[in-house]
mmCIF file with all atom_site columns, C-alpha atoms and ligand atoms in Angstrom:
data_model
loop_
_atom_site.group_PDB
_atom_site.id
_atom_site.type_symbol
_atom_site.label_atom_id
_atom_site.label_alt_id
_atom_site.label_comp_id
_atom_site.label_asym_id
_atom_site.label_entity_id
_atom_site.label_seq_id
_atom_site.pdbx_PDB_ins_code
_atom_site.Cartn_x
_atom_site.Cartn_y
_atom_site.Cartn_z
_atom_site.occupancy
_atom_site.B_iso_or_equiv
_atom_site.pdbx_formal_charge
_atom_site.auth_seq_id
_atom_site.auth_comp_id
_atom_site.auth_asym_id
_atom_site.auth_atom_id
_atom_site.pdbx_PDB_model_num
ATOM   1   C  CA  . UNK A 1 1   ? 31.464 101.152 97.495  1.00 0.00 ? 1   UNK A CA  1
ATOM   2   C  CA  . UNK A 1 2   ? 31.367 104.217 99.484  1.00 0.00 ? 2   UNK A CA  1
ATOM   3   C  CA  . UNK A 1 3   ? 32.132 107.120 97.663  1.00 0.00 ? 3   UNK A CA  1
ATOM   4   C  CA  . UNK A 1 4   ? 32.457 110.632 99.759  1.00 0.00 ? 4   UNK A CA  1
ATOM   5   C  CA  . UNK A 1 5   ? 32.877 113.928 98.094  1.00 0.00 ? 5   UNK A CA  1
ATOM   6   C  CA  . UNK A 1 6   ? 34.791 116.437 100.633 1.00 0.00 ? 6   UNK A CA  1
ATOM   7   C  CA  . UNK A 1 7   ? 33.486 119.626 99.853  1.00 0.00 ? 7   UNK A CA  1
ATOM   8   C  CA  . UNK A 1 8   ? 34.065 122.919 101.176 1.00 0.00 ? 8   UNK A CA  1
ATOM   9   C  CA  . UNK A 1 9   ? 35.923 126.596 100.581 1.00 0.00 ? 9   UNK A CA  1
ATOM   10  C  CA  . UNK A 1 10  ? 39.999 126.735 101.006 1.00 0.00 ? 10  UNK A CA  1
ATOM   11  C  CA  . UNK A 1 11  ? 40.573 126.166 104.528 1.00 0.00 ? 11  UNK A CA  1
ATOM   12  C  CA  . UNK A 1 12  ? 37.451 124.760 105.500 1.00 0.00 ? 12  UNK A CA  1
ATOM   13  C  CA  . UNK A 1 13  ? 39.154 121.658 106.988 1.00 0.00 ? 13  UNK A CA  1
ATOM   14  C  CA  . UNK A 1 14  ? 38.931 119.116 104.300 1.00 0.00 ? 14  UNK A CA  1
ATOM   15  C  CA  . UNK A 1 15  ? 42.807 117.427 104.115 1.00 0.00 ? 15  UNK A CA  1
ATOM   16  C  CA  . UNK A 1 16  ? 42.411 117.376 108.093 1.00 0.00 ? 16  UNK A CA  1
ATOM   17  C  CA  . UNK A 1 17  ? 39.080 115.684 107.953 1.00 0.00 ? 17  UNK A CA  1
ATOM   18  C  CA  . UNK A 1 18  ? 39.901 113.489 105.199 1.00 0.00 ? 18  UNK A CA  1
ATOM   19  C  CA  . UNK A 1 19  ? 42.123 111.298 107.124 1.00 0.00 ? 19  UNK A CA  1
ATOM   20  C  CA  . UNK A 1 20  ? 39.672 110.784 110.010 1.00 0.00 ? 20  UNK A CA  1
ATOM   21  C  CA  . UNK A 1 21  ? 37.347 109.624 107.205 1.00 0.00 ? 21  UNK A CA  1
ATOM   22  C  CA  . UNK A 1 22  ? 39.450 107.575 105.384 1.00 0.00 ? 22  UNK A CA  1
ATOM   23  C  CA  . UNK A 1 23  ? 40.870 105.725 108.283 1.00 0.00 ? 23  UNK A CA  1
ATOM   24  C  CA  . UNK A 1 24  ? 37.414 105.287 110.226 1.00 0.00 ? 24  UNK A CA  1
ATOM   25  C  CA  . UNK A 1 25  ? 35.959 103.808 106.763 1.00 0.00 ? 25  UNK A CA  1
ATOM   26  C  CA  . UNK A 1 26  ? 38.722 101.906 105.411 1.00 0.00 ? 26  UNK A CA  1
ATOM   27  C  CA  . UNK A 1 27  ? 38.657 104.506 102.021 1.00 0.00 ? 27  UNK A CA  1
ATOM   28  C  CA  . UNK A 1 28  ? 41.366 105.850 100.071 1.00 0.00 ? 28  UNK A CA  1
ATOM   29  C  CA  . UNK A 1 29  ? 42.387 109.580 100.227 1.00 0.00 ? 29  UNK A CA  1
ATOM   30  C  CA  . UNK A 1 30  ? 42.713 111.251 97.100  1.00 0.00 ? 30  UNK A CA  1
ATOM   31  C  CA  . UNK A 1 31  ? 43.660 114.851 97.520  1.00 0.00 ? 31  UNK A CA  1
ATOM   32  C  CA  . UNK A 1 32  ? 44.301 116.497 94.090  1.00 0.00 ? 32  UNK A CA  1
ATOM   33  C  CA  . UNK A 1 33  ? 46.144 119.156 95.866  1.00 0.00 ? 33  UNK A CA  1
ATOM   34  C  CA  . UNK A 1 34  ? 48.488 116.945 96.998  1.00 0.00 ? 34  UNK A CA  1
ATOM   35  C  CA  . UNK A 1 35  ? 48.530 115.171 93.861  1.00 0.00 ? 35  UNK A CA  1
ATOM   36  C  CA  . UNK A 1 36  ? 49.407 118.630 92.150  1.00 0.00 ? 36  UNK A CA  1
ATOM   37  C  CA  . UNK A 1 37  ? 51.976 119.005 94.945  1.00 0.00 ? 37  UNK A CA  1
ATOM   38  C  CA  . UNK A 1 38  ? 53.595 116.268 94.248  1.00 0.00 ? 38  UNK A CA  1
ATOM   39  C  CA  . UNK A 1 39  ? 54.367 117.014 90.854  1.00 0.00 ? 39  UNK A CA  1
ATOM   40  C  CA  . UNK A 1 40  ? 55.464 120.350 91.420  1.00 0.00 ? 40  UNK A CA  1
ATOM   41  C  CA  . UNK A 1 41  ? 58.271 119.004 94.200  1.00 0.00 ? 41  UNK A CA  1
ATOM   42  C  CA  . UNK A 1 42  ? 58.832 116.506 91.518  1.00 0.00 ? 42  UNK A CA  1
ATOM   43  C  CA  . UNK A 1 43  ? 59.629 119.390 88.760  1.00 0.00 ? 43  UNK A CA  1
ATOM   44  C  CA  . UNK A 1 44  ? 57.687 117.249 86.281  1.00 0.00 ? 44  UNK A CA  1
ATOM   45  C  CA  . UNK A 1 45  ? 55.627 118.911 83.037  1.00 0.00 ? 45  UNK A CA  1
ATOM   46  C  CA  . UNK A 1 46  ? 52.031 118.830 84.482  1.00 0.00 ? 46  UNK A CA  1
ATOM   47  C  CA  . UNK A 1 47  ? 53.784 120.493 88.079  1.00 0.00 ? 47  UNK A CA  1
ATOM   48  C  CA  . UNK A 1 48  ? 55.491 123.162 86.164  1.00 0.00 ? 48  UNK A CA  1
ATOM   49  C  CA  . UNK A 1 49  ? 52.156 124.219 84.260  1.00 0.00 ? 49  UNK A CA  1
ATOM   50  C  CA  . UNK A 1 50  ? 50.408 123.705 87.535  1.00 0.00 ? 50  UNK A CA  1
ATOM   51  C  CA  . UNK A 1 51  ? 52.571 125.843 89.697  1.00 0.00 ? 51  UNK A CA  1
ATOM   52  C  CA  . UNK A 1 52  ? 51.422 129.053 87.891  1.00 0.00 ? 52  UNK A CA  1
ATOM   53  C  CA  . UNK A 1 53  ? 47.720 128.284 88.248  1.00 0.00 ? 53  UNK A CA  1
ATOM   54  C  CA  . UNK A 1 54  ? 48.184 127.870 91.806  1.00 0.00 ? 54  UNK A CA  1
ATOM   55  C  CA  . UNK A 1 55  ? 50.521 130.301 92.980  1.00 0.00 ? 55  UNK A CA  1
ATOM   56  C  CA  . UNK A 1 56  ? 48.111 132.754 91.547  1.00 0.00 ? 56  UNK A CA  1
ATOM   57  C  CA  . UNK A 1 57  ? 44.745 130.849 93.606  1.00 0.00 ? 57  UNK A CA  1
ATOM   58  C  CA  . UNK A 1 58  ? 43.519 129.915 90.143  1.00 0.00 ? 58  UNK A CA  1
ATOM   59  C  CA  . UNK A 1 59  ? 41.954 126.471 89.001  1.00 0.00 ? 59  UNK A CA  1
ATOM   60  C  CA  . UNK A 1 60  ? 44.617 124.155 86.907  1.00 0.00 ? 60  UNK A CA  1
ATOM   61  C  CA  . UNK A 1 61  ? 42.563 123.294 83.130  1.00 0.00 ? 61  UNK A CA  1
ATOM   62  C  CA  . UNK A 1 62  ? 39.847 120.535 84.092  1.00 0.00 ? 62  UNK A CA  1
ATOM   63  C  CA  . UNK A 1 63  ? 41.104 118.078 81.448  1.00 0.00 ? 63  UNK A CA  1
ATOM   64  C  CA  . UNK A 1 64  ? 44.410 117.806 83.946  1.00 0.00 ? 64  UNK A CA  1
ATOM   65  C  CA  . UNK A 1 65  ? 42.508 116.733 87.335  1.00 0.00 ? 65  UNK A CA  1
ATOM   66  C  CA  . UNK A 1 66  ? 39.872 115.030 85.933  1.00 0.00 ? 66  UNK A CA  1
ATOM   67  C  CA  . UNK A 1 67  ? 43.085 112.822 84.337  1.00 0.00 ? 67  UNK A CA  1
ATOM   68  C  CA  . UNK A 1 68  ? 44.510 112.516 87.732  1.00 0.00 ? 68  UNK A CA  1
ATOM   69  C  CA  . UNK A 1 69  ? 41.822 111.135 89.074  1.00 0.00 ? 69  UNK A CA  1
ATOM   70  C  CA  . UNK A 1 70  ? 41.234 108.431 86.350  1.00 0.00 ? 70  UNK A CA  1
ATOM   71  C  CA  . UNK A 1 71  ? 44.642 107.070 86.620  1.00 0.00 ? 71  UNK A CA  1
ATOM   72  C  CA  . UNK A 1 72  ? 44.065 106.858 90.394  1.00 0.00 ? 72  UNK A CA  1
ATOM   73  C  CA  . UNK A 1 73  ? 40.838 104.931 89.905  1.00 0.00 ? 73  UNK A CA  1
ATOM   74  C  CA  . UNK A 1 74  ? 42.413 102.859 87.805  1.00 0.00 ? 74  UNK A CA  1
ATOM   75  C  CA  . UNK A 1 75  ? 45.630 102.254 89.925  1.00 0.00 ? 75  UNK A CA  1
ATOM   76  C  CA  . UNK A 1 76  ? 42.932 101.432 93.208  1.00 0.00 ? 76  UNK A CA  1
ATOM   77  C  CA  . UNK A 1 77  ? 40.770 99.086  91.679  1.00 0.00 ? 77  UNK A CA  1
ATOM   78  C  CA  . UNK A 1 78  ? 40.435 96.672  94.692  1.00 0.00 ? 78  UNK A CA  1
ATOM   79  C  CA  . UNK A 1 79  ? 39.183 100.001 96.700  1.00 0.00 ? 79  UNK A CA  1
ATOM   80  C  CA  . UNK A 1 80  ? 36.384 99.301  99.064  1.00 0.00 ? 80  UNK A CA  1
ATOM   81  C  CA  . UNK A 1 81  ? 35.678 103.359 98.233  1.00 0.00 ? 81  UNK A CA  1
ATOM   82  C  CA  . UNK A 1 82  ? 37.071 106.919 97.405  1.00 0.00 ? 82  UNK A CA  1
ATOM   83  C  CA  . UNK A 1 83  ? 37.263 110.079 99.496  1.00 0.00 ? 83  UNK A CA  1
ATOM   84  C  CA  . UNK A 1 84  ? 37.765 112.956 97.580  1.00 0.00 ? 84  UNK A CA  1
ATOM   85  C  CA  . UNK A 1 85  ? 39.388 115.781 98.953  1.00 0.00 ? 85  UNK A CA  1
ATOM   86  C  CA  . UNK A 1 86  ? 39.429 119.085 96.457  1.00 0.00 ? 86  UNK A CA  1
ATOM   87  C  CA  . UNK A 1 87  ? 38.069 117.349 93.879  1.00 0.00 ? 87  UNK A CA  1
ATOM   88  C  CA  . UNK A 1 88  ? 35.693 118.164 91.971  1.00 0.00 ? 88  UNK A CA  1
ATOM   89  C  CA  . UNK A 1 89  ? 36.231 121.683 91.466  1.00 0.00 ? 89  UNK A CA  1
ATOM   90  C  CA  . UNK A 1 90  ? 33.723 122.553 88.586  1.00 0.00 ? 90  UNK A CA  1
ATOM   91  C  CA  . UNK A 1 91  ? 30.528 121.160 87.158  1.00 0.00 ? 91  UNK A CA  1
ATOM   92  C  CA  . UNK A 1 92  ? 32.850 119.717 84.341  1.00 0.00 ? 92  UNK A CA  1
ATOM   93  C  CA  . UNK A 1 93  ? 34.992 117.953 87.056  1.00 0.00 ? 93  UNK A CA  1
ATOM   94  C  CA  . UNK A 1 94  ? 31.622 116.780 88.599  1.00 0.00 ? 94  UNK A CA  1
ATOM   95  C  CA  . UNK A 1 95  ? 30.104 115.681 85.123  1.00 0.00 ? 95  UNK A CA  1
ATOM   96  C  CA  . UNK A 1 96  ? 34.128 113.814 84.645  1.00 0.00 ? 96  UNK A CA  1
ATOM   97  C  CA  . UNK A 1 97  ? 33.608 111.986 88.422  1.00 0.00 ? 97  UNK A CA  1
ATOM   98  C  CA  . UNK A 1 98  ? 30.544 110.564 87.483  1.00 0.00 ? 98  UNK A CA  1
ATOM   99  C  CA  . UNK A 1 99  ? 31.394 109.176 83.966  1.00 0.00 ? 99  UNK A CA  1
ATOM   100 C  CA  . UNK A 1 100 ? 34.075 107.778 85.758  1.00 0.00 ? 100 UNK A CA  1
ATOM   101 C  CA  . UNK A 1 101 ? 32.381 106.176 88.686  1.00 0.00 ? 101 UNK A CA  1
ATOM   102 C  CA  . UNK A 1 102 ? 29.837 105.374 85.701  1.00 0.00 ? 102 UNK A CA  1
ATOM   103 C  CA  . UNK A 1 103 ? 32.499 103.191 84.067  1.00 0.00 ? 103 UNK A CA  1
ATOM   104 C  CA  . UNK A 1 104 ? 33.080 101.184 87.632  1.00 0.00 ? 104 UNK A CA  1
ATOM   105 C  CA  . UNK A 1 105 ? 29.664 100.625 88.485  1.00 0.00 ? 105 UNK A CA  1
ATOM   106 C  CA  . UNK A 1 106 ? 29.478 102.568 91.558  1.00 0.00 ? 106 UNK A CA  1
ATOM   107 C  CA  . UNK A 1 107 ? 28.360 106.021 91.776  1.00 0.00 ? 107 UNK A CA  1
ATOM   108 C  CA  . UNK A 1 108 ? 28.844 109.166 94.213  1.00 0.00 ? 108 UNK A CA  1
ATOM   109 C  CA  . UNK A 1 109 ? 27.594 108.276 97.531  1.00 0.00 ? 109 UNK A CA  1
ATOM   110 C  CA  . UNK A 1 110 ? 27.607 111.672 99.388  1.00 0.00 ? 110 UNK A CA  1
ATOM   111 C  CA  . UNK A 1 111 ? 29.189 115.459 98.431  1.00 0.00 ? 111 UNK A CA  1
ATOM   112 C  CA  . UNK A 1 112 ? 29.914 116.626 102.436 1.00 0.00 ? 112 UNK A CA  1
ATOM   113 C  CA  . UNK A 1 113 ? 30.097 120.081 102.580 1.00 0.00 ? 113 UNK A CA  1
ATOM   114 C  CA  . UNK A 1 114 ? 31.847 121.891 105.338 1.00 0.00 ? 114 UNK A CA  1
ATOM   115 C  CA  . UNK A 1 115 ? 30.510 125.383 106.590 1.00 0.00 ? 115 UNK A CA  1
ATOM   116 C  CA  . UNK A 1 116 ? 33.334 127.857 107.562 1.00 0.00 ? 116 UNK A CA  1
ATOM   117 C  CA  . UNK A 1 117 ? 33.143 131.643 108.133 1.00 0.00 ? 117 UNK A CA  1
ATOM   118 C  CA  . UNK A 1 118 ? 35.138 133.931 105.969 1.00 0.00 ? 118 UNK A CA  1
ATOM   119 C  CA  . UNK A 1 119 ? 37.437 135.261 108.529 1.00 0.00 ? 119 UNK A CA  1
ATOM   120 C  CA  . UNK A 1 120 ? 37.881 132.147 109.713 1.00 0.00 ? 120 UNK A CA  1
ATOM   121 C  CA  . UNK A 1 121 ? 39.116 130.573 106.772 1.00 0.00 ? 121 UNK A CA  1
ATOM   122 C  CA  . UNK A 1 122 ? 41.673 133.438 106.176 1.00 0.00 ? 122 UNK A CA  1
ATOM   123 C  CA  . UNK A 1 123 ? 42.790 132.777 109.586 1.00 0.00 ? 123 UNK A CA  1
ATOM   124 C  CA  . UNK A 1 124 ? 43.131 129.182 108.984 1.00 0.00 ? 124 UNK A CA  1
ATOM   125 C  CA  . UNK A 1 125 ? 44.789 129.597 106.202 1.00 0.00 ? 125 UNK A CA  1
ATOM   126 C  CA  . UNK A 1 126 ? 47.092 132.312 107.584 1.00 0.00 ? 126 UNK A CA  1
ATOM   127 C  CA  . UNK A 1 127 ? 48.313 130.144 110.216 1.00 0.00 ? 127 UNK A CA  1
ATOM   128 C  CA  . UNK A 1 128 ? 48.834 127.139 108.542 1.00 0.00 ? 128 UNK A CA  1
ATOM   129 C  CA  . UNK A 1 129 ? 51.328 129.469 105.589 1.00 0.00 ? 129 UNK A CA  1
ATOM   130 C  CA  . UNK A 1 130 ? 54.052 129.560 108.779 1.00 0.00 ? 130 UNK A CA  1
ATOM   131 C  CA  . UNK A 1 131 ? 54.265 126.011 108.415 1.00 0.00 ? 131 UNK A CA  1
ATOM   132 C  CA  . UNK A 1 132 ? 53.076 124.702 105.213 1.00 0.00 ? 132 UNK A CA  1
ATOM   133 C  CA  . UNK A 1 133 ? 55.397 126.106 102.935 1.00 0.00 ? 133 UNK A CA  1
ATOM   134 C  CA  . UNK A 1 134 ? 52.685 126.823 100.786 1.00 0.00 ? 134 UNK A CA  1
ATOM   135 C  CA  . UNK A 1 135 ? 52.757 130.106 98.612  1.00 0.00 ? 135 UNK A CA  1
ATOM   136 C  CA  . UNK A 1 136 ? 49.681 129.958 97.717  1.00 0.00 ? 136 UNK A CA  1
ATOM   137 C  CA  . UNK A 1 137 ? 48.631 130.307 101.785 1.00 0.00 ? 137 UNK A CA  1
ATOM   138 C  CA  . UNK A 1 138 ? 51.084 133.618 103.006 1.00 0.00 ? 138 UNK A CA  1
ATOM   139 C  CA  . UNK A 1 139 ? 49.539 136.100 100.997 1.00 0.00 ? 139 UNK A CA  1
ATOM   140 C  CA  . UNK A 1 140 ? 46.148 137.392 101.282 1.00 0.00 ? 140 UNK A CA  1
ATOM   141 C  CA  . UNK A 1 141 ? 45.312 138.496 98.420  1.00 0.00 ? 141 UNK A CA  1
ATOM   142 C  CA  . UNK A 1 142 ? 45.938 135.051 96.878  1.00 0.00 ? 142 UNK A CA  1
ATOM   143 C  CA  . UNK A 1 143 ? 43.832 133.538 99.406  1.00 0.00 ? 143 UNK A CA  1
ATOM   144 C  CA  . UNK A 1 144 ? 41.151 136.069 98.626  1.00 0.00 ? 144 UNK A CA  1
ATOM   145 C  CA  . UNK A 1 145 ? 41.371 135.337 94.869  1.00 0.00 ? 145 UNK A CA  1
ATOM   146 C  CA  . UNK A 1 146 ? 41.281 131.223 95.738  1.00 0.00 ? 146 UNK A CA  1
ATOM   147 C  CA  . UNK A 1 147 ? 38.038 131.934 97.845  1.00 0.00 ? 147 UNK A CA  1
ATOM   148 C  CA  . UNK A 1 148 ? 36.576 134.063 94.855  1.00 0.00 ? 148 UNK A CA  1
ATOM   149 C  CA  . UNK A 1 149 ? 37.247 131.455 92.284  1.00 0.00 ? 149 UNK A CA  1
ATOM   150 C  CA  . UNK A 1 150 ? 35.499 128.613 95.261  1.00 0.00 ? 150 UNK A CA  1
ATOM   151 C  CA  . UNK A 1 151 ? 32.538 131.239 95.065  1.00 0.00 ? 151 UNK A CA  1
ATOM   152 C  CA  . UNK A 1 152 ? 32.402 131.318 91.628  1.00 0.00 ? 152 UNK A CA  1
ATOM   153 C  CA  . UNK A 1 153 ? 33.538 127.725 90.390  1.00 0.00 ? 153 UNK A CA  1
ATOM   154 C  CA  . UNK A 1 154 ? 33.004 125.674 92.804  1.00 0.00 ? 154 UNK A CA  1
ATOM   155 C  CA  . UNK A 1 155 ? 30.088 126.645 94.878  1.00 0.00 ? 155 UNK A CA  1
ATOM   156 C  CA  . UNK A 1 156 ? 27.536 125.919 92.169  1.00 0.00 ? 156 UNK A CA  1
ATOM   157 C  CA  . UNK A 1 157 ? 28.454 121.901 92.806  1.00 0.00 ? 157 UNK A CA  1
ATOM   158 C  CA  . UNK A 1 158 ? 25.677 122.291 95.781  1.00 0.00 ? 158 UNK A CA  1
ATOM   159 C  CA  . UNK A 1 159 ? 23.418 122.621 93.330  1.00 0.00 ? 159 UNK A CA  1
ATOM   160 C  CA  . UNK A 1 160 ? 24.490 120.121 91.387  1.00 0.00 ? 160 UNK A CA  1
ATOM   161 C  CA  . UNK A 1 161 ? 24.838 117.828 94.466  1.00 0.00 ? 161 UNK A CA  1
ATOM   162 C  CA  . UNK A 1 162 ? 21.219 118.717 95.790  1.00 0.00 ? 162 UNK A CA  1
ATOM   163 C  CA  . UNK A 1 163 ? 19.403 117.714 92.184  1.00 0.00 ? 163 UNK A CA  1
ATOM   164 C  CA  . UNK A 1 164 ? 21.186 114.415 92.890  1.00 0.00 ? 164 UNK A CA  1
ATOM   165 C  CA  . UNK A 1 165 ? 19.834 114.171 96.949  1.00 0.00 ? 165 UNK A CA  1
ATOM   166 C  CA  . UNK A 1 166 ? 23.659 113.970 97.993  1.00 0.00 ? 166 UNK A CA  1
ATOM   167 C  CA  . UNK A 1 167 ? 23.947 117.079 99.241  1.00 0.00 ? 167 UNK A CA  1
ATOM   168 C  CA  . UNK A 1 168 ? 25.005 117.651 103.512 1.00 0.00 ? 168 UNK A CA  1
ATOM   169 C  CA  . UNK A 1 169 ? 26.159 120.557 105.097 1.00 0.00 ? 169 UNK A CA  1
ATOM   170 C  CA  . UNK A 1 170 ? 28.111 120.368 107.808 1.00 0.00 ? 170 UNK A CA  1
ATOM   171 C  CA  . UNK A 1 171 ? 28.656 122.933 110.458 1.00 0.00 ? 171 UNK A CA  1
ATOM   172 C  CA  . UNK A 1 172 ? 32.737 123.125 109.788 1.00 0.00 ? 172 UNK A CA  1
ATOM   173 C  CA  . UNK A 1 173 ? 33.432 125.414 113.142 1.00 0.00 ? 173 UNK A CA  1
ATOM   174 C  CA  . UNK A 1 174 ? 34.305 124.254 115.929 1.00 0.00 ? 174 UNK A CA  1
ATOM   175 C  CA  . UNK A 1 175 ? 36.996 121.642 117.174 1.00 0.00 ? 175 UNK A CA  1
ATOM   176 C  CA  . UNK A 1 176 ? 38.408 119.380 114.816 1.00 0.00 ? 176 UNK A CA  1
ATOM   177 C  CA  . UNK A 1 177 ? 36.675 116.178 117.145 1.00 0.00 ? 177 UNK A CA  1
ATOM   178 C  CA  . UNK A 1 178 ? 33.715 117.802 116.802 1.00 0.00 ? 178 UNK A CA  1
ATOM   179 C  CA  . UNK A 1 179 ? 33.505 117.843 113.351 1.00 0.00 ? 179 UNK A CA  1
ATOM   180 C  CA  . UNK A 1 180 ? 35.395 114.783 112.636 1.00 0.00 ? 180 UNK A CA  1
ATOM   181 C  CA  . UNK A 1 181 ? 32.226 113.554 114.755 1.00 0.00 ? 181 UNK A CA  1
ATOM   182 C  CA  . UNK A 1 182 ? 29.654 115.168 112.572 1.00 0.00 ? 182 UNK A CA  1
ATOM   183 C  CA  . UNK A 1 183 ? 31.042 113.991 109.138 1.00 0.00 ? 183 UNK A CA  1
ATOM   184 C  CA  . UNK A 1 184 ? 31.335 110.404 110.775 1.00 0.00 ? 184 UNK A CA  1
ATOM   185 C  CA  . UNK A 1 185 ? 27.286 110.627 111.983 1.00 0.00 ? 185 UNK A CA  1
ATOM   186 C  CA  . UNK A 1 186 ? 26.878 111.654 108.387 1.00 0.00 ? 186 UNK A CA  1
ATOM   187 C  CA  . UNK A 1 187 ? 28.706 109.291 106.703 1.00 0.00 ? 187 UNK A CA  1
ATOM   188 C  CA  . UNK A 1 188 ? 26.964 106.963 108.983 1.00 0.00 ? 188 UNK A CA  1
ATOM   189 C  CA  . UNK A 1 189 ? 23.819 107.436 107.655 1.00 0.00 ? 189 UNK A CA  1
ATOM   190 C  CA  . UNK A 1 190 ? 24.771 107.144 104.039 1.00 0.00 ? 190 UNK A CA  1
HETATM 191 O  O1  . LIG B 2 .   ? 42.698 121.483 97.320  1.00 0.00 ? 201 LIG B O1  1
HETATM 192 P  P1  . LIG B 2 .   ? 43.816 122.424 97.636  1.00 0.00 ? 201 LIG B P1  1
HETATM 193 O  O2  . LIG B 2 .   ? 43.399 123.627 98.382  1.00 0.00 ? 201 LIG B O2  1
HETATM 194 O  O3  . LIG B 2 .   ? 44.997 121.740 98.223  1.00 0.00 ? 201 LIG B O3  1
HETATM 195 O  O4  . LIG B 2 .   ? 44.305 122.956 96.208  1.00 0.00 ? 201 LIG B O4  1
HETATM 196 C  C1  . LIG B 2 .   ? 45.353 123.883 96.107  1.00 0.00 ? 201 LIG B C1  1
HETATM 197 C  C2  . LIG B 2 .   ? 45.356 124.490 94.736  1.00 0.00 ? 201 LIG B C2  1
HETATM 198 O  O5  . LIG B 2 .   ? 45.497 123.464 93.743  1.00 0.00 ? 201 LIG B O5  1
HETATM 199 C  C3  . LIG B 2 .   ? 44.095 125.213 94.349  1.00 0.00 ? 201 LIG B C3  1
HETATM 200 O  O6  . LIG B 2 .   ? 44.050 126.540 94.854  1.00 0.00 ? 201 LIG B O6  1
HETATM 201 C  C4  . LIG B 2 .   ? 44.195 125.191 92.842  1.00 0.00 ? 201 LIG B C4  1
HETATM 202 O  O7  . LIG B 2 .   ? 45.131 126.135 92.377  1.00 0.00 ? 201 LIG B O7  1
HETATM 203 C  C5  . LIG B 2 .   ? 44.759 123.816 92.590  1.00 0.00 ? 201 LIG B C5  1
HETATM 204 N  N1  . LIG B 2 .   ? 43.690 122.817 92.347  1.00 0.00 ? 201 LIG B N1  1
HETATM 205 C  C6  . LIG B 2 .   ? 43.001 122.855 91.151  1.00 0.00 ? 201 LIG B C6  1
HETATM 206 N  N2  . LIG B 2 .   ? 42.008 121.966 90.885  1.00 0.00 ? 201 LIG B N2  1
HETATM 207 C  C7  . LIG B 2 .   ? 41.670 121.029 91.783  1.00 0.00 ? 201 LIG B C7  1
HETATM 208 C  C8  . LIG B 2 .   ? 42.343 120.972 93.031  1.00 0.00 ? 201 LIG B C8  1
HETATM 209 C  C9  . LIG B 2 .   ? 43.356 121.889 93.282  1.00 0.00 ? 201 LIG B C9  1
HETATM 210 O  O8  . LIG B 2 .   ? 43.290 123.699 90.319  1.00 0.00 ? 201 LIG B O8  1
HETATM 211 N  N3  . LIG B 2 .   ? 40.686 120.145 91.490  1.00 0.00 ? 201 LIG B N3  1
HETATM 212 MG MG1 . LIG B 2 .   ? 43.537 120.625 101.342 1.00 0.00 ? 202 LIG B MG1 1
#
């Protein structure tokens, strides 16, 4: 199986890149943002808790995503592999992913990490808020609190990444080909 971690700050072009991936590879796209989403459109329990994590840029409890994701394993069984895209967001996420892989007898193949300035990703993220209907994208200081909590959280999952060897940066500027090209060359050479 081929197993890709998507990794990379808010707006660093992962849910774009993701379907390039998925659709050059034949994997399935599991985007626990969107899976979040979902639920909240869908008023359910776990979307009403979740809103108020994420309208405020924090991370929802671990226990909840890591769930997600095992009942999409388990619901994609016949999968010829996984991209994840948001996910994992801690070291206790990323202890979770492997147990669960664990269980299937496959493993993580490769955590991609995409490189975006700062400013950048504010502007990204900016832009996108006319459109996406997201709250959690029009206001800047939320978007400064969800790239303080990636610094914090998330960031450390390089390390944890690069005492496995499945650690690759990617340079994440640039045009969307061009780094749909790099991740491919990468994923390539997995
Ligand atoms: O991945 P994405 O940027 O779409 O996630 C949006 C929000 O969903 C995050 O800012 C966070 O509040 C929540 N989330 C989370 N844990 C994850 C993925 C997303 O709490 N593993
Ligand atoms: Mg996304």
């Amino acid at each position: 199986m081929l197993n890709i971690v998507l990794f990379g700050p808010p707006g660093a072009g992962k849910g774009t890149q993701a379907v390039f991936i998925k659709d050059a590879f034949g994997l399935i796209h599991l985007s626990t943002g969107d899976l979040l989403r979902s639920q909240i459109a869908a008023q359910t329990e776990l979307g009403v808790k979740a809103k108020a994590f994420i309208d405020r840029g924090e991370l929802v409890p671990d226990q909840v995503v890591i769930d997600m994701i095992g009942n999409q394993l388990a619901e994609n069984k016949s999968a010829k592999g996984f991209i994840f895209d948001g996910f994992p967001r801690t070291v206790e996420q990323a202890k979770a992913l492997d147990v669960l892989m664990d269980k299937n007898n496959t493993a993580v193949s490769g955590m991609l990490a995409l490189d975006v300035e700062k400013q950048e990703l504010i502007n990204r993220l900016l832009e996108r808020g006319k459109t996406s209907g997201r709250s959690d994208d029009c206001s800047e200081s939320v978007i400064e609190n969800r790239i303080s909590v990636y610094n914090e959280k998330t960031a450390p999952l390089i390390d944890y990444y690069s005492a496995q060897n499945k650690y690759y940066a990617i340079n994440g500027m640039g045009s969307i080909d061009d780094i749909a090209a790099r991740l491919k060359d990468t994923v390539e050479g997995l």
